[in-house]
PDB file of C-alpha atoms in Angstrom:
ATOM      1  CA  UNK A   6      15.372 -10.851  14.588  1.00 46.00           C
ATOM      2  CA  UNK A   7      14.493  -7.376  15.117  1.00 46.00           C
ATOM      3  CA  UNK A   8      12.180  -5.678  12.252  1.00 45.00           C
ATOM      4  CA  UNK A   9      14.271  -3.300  10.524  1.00 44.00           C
ATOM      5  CA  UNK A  10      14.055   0.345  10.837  1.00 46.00           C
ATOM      6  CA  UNK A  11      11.583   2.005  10.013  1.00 41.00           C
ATOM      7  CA  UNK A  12      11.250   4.147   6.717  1.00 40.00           C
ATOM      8  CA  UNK A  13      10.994   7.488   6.662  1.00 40.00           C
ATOM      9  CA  UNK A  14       7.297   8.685   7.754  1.00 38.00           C
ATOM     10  CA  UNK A  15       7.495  11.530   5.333  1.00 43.00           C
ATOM     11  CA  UNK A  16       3.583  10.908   4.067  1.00 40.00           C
ATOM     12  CA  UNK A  17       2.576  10.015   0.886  1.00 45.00           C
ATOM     13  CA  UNK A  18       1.325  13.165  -1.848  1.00 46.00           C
ATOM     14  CA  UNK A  19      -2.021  12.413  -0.810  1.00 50.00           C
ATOM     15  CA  UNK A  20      -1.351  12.996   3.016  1.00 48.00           C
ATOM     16  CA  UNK A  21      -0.716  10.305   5.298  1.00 42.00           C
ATOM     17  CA  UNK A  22      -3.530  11.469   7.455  1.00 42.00           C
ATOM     18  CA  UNK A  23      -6.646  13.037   6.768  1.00 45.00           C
ATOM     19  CA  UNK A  24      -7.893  16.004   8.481  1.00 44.00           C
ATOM     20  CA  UNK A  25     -11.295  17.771   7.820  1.00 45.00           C
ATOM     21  CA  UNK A  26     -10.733  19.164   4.661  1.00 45.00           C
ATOM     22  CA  UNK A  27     -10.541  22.952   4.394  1.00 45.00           C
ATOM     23  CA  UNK A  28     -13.530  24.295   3.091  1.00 46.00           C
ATOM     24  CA  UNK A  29     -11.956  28.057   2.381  1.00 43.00           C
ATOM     25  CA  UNK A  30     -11.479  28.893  -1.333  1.00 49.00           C
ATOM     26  CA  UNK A  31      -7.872  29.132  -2.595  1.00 45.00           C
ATOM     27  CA  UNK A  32      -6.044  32.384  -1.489  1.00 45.00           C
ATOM     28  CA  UNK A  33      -6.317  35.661  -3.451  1.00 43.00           C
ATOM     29  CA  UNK A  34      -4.126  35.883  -6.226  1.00 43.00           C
ATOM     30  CA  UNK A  35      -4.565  32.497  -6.361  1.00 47.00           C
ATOM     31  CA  UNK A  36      -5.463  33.660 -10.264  1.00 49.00           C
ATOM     32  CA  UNK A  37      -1.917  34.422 -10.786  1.00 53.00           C
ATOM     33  CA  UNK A  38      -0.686  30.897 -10.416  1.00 55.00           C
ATOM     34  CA  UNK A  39      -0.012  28.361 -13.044  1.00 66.00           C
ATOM     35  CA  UNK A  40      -3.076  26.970 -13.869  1.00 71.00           C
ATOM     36  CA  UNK A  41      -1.308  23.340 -12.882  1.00 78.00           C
ATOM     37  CA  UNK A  42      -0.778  24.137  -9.555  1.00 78.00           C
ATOM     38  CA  UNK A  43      -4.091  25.352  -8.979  1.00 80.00           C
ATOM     39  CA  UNK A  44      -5.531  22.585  -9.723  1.00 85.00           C
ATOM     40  CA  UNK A  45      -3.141  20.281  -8.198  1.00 88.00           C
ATOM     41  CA  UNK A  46      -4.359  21.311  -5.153  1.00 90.00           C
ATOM     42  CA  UNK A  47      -7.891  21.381  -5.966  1.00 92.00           C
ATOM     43  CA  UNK A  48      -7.551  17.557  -7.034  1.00 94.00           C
ATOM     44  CA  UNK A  49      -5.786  17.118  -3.807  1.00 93.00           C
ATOM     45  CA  UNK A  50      -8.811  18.640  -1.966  1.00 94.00           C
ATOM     46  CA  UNK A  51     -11.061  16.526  -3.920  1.00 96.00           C
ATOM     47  CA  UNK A  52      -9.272  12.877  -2.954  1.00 96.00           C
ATOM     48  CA  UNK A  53      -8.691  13.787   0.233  1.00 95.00           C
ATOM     49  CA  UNK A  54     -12.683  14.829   0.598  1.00 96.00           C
ATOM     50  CA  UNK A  55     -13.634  11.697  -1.998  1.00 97.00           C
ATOM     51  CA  UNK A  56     -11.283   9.431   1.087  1.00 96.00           C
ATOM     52  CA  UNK A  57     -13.314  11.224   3.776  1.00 95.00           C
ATOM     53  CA  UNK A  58     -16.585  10.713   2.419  1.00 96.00           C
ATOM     54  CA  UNK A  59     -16.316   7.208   1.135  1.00 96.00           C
ATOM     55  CA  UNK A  60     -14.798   5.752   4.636  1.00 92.00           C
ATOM     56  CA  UNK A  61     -18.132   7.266   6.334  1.00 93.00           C
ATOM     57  CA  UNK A  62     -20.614   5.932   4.309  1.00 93.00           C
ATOM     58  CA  UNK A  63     -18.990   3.504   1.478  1.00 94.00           C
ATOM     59  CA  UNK A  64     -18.639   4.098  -1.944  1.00 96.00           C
ATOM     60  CA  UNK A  65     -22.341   3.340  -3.357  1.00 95.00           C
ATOM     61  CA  UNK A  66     -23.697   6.113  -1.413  1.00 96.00           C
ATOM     62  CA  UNK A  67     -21.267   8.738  -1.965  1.00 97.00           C
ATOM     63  CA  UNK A  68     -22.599  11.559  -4.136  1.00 97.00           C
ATOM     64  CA  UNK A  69     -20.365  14.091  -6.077  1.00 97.00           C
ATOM     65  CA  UNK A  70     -22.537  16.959  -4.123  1.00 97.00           C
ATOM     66  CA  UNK A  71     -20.759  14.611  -0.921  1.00 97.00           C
ATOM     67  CA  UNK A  72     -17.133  15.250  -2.312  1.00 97.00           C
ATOM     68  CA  UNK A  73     -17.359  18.710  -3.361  1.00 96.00           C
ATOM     69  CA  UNK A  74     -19.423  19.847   0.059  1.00 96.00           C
ATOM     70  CA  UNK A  75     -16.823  18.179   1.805  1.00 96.00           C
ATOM     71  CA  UNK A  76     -13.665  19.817  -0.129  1.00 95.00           C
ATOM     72  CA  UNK A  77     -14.745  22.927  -0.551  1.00 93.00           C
ATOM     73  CA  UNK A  78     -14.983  22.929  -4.149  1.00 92.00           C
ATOM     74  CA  UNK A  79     -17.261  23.556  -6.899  1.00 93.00           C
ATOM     75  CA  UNK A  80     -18.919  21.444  -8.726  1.00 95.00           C
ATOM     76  CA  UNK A  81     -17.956  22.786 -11.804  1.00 95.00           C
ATOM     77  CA  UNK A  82     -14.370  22.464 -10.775  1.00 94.00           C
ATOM     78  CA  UNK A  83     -15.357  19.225 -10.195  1.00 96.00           C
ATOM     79  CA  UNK A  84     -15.967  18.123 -13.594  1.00 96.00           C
ATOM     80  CA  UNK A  85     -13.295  20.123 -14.991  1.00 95.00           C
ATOM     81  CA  UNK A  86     -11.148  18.047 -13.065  1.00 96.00           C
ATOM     82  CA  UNK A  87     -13.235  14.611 -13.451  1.00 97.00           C
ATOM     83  CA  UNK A  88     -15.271  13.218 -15.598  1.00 96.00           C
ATOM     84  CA  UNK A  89     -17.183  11.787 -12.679  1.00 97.00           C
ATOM     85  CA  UNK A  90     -17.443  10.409  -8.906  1.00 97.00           C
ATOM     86  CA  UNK A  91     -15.475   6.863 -10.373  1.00 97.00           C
ATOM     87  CA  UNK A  92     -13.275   8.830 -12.354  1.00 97.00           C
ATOM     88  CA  UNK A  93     -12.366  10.288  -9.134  1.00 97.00           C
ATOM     89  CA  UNK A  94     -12.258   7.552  -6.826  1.00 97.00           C
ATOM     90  CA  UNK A  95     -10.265   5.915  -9.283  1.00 97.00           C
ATOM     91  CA  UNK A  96      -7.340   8.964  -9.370  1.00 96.00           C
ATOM     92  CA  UNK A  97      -7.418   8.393  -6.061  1.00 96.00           C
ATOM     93  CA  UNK A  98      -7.299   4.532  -5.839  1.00 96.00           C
ATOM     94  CA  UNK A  99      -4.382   4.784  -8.639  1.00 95.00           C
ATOM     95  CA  UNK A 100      -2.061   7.425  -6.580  1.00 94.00           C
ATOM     96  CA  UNK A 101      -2.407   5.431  -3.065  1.00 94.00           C
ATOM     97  CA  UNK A 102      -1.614   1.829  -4.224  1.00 94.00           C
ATOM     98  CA  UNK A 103       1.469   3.285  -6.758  1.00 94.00           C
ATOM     99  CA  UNK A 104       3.003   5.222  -3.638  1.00 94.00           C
ATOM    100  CA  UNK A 105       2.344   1.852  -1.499  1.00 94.00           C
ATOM    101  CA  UNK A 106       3.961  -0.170  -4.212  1.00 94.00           C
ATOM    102  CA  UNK A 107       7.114   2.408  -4.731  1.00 95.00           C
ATOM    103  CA  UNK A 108       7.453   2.174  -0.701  1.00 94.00           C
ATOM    104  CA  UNK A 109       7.729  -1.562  -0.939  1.00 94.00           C
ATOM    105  CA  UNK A 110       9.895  -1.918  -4.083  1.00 94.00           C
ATOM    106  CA  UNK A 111      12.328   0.673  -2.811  1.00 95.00           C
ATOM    107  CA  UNK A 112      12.934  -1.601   0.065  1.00 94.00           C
ATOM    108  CA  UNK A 113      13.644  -4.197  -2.149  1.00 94.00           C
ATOM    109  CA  UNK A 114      15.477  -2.813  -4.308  1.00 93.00           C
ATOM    110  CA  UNK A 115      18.263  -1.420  -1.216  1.00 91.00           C
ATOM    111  CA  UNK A 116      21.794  -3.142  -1.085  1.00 88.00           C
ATOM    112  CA  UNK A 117      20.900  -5.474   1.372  1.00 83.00           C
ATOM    113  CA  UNK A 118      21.454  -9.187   2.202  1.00 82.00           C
ATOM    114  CA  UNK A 119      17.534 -10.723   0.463  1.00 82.00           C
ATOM    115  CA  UNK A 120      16.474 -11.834   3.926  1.00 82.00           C
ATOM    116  CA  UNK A 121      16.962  -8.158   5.530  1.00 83.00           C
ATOM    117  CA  UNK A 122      14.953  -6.920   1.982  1.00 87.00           C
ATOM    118  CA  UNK A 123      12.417  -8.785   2.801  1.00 88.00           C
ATOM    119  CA  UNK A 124      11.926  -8.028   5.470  1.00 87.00           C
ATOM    120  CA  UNK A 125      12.034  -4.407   5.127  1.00 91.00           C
ATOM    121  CA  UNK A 126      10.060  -4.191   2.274  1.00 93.00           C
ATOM    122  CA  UNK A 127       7.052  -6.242   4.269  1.00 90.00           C
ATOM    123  CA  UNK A 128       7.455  -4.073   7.064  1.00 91.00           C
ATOM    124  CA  UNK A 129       7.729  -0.677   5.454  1.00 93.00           C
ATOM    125  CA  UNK A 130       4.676  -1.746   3.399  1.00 92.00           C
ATOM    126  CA  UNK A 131       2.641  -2.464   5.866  1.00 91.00           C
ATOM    127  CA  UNK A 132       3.393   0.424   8.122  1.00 90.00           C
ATOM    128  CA  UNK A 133       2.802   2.795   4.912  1.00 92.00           C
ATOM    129  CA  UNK A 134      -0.765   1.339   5.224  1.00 91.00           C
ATOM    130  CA  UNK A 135      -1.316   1.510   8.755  1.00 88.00           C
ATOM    131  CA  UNK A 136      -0.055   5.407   8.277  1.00 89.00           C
ATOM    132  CA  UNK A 137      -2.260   5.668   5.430  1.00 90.00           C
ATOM    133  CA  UNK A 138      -5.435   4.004   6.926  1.00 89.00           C
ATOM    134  CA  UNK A 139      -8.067   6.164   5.958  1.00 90.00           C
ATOM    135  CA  UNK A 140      -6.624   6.623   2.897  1.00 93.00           C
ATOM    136  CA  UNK A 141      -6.696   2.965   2.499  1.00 93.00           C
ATOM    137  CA  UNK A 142     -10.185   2.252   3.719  1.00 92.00           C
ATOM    138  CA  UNK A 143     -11.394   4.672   1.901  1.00 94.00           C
ATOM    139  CA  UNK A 144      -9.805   3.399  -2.134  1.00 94.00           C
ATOM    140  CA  UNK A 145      -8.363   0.150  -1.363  1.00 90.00           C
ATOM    141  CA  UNK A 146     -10.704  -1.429   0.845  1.00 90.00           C
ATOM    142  CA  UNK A 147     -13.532  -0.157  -1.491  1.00 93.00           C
ATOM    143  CA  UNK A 148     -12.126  -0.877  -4.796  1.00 93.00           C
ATOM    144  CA  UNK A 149     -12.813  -4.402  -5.510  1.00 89.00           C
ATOM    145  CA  UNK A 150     -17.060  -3.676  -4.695  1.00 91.00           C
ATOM    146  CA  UNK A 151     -17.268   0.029  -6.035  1.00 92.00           C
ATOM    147  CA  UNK A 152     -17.047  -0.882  -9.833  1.00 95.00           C
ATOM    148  CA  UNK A 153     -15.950  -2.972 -12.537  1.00 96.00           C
ATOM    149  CA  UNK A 154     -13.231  -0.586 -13.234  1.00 96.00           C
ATOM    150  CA  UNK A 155     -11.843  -0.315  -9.739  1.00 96.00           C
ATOM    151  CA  UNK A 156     -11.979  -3.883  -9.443  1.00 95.00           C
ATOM    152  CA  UNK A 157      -9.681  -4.425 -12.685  1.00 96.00           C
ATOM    153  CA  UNK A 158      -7.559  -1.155 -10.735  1.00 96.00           C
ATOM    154  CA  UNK A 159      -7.516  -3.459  -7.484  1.00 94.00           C
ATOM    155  CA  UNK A 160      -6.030  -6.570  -9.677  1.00 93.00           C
ATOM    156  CA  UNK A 161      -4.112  -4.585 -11.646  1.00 95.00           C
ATOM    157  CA  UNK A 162      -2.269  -3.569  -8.417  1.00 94.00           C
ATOM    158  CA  UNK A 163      -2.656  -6.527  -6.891  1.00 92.00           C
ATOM    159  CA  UNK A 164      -0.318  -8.181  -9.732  1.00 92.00           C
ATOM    160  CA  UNK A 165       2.314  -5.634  -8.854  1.00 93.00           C
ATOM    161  CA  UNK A 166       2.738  -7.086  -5.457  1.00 92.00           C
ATOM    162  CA  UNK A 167       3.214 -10.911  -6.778  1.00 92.00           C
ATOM    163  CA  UNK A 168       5.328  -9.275  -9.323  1.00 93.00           C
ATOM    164  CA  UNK A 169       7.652  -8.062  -6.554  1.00 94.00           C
ATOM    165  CA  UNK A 170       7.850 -10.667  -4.471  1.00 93.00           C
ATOM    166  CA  UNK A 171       8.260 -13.355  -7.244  1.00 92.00           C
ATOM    167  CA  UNK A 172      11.070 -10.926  -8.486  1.00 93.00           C
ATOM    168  CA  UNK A 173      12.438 -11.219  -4.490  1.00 92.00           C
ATOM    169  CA  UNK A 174      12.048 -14.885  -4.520  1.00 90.00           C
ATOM    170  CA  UNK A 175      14.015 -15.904  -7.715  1.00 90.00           C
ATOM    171  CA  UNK A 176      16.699 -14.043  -6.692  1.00 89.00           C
ATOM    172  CA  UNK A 177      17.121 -15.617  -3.777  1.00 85.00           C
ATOM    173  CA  UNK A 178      16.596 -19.313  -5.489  1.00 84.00           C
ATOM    174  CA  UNK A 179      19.648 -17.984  -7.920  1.00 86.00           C
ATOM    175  CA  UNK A 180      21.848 -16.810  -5.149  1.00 81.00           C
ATOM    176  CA  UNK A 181      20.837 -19.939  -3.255  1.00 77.00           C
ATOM    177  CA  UNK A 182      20.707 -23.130  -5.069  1.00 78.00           C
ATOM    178  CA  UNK A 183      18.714 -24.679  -2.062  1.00 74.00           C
ATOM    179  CA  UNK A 184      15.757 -23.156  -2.146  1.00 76.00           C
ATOM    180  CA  UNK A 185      13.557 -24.988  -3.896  1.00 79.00           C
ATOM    181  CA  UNK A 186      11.674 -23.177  -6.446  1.00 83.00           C
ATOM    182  CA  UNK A 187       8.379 -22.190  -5.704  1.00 86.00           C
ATOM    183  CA  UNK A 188       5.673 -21.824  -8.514  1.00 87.00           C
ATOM    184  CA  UNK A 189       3.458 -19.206  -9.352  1.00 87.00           C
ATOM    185  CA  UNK A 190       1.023 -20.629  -7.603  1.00 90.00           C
ATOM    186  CA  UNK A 191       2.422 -20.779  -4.146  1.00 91.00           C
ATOM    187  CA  UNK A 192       3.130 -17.017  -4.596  1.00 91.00           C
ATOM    188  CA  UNK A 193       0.019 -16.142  -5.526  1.00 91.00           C
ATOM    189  CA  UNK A 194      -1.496 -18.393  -1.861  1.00 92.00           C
ATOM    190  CA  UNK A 195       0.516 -16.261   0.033  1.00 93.00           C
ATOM    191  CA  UNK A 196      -0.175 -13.233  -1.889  1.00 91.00           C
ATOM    192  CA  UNK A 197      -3.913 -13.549  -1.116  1.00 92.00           C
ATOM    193  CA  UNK A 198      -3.334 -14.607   2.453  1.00 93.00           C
ATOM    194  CA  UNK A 199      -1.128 -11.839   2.674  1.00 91.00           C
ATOM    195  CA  UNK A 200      -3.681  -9.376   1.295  1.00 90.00           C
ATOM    196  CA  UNK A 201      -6.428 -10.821   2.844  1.00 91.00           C
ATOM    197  CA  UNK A 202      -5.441 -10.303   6.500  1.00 92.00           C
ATOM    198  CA  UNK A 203      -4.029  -6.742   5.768  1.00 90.00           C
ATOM    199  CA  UNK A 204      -7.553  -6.085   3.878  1.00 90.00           C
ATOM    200  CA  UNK A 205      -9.729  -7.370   6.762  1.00 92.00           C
ATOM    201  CA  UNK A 206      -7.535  -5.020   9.207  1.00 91.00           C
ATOM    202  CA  UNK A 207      -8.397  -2.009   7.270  1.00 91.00           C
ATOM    203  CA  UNK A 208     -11.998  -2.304   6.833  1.00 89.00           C
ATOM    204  CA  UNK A 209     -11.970  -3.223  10.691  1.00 91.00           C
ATOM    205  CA  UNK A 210     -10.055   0.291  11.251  1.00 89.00           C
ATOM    206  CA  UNK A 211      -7.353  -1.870  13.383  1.00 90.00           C
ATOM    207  CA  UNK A 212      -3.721  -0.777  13.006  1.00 89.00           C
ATOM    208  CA  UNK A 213      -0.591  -2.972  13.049  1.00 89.00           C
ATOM    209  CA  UNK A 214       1.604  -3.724  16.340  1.00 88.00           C
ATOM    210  CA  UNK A 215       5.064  -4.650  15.797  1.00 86.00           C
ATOM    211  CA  UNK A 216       3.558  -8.653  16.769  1.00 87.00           C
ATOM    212  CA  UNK A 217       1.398  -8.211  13.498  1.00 87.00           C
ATOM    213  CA  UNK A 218       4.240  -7.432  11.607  1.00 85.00           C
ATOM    214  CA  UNK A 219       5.960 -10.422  12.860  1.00 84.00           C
ATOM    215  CA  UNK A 220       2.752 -12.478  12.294  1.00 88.00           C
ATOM    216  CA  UNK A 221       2.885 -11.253   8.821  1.00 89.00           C
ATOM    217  CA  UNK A 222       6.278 -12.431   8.171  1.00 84.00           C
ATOM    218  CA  UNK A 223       6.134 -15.891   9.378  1.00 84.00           C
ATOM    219  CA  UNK A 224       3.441 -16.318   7.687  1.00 89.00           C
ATOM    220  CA  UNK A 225       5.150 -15.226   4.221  1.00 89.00           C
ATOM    221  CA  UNK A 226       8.028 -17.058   4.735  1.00 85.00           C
ATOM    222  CA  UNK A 227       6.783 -20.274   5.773  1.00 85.00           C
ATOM    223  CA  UNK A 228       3.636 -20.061   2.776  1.00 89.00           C
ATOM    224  CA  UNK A 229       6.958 -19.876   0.397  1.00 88.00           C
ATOM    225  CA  UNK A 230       8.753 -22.885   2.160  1.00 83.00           C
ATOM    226  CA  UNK A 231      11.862 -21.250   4.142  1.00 79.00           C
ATOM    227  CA  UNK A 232      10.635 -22.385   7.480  1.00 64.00           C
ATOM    228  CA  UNK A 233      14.023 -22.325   8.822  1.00 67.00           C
ATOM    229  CA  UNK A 234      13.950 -18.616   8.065  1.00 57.00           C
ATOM    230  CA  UNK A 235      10.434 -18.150   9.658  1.00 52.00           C
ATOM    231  CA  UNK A 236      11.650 -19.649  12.409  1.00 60.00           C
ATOM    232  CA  UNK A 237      14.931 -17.516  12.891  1.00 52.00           C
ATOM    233  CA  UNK A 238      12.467 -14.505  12.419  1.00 48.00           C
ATOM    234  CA  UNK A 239       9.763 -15.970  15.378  1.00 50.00           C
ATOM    235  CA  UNK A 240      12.706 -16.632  18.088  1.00 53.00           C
ATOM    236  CA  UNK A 241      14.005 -13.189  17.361  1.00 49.00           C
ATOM    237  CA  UNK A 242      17.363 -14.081  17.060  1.00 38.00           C
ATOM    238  CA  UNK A 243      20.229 -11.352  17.625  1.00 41.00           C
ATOM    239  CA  UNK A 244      22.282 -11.889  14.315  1.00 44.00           C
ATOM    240  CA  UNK A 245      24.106 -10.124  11.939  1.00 42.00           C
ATOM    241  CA  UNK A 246      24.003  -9.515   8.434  1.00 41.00           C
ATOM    242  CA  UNK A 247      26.112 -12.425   6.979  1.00 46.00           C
ATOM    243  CA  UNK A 248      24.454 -14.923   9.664  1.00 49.00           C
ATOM    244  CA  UNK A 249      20.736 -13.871   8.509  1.00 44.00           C
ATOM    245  CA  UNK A 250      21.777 -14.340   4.987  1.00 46.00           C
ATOM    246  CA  UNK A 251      23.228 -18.495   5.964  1.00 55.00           C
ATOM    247  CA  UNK A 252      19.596 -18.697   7.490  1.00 48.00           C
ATOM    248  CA  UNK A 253      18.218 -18.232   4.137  1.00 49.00           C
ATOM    249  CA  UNK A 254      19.180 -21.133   2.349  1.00 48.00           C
ATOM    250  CA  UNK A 255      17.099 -24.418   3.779  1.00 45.00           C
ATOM    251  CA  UNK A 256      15.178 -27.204   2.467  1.00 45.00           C
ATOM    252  CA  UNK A 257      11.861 -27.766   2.968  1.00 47.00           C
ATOM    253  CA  UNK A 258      12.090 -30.083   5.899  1.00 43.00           C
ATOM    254  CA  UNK A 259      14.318 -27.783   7.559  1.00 41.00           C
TER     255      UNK A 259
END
């Protein structure tokens, strides 16, 4: 089966790559704006310089004279805008994993056969991380060690994602009677597989070839018991719709 297409790599509000941030002040006039969007972008410059900083040298050394150096900001518009370095590591953490978890529930969410949104949803996930990936080293692969708050951030979101999928899954056990129903507990195995490879990628810098993505599937699908349907995804079958969506229902043996 070929992955589906790709979504659209419009990047997320916090860039999908981060270049050097610009160190000039706002333009003139810059007075005249509403005070929102003035500071929109200095809060931009701030995440993108907090995601810059903390990928070179990990959260626990990162100062706030670090962020603002690199941004290009004050430091008093530093606290006007935070209340402190987790404060804004945490902003950032927050905006990252919500626009990962609206990329994966809009895929699940299209008007698709549930195999196809599956497998969309996996794939556009993990391709809005690969895009993101210094975004991601930077927040997500920090959060869990930085500080008890980013930690309970890092479940928090974490939740979200077994949240989908168990969504995914009882949809397809109510469309298809034989499936057997899986419990909480196998979704949560393959959640932490799942978010322990794509964790261990990031930290390692390593980026995701279309063979990962496939490797990511198979494993998903067979943790939750449709090994027919890993299978059909391995061989790479040439099928349409209505034939991928027979594939889905199988026993366990099958």
């Amino acid at each position: 089966m070929s992955p589906p297409k790709a979504p659209s790599e419009n990047p997320t509000a916090l860039q999908a790559t981060i270049p050097p941030p610009r160190r000039a002040k706002l333009p003139r006039g810059a007075s005249s704006l509403p005070r929102e969007d003035v500071e929109a972008e200095q809060r931009k410059r701030l995440i993108l310089a907090m995601a810059q900083v903390v990928a070179e040298k990990g959260y626990a050394e990162v100062s706030v004279a670090d962020v603002v150096r690199a941004a290009g900001v004050s430091r008093a518009t530093f606290y006007e805008l935070f209340a402190d370095k987790e404060a804004c590591f945490l902003y950032g953490f927050q905006k990252l994993s919500a626009a990962h978890q609206k990329t994966l529930q809009a895929e699940l969410d299209r008007e698709l056969p549930l195999p196809e949104r599956l497998l969309a949803a996996i794939t556009a996930y993990i391709k809005r991380i690969d895009v993101d990936r210094v975004l991601a080293r930077a927040f997500i692969a920090e959060a869990e060690g930085a500080t008890p708050r980013s930690r309970l951030a890092m479940l928090d979101a974490q939740g979200r994602l077994h949240l989908a999928l168990r969504q995914w899954l009882q949809a397809v056990c109510a469309h298809h009677p034989e499936v057997a129903v899986r419990s909480d507990a196998d979704v949560s195995l393959v959640m932490t597989g799942l978010i322990g490879h794509v964790m261990g990628k990031v930290r390692r810098d390593e980026g995701f070839s279309p063979a990962d993505v496939q490797s990511v599937l198979r494993f998903v699908l067979a943790g939750l018991g449709l090994y027919g349907w890993a299978r059909h995804v391995e061989l790479g079958m040439a099928a349409d719709r209505e034939s991928i969506a027979h594939a889905c229902p199988v026993s366990d043996g099958g």
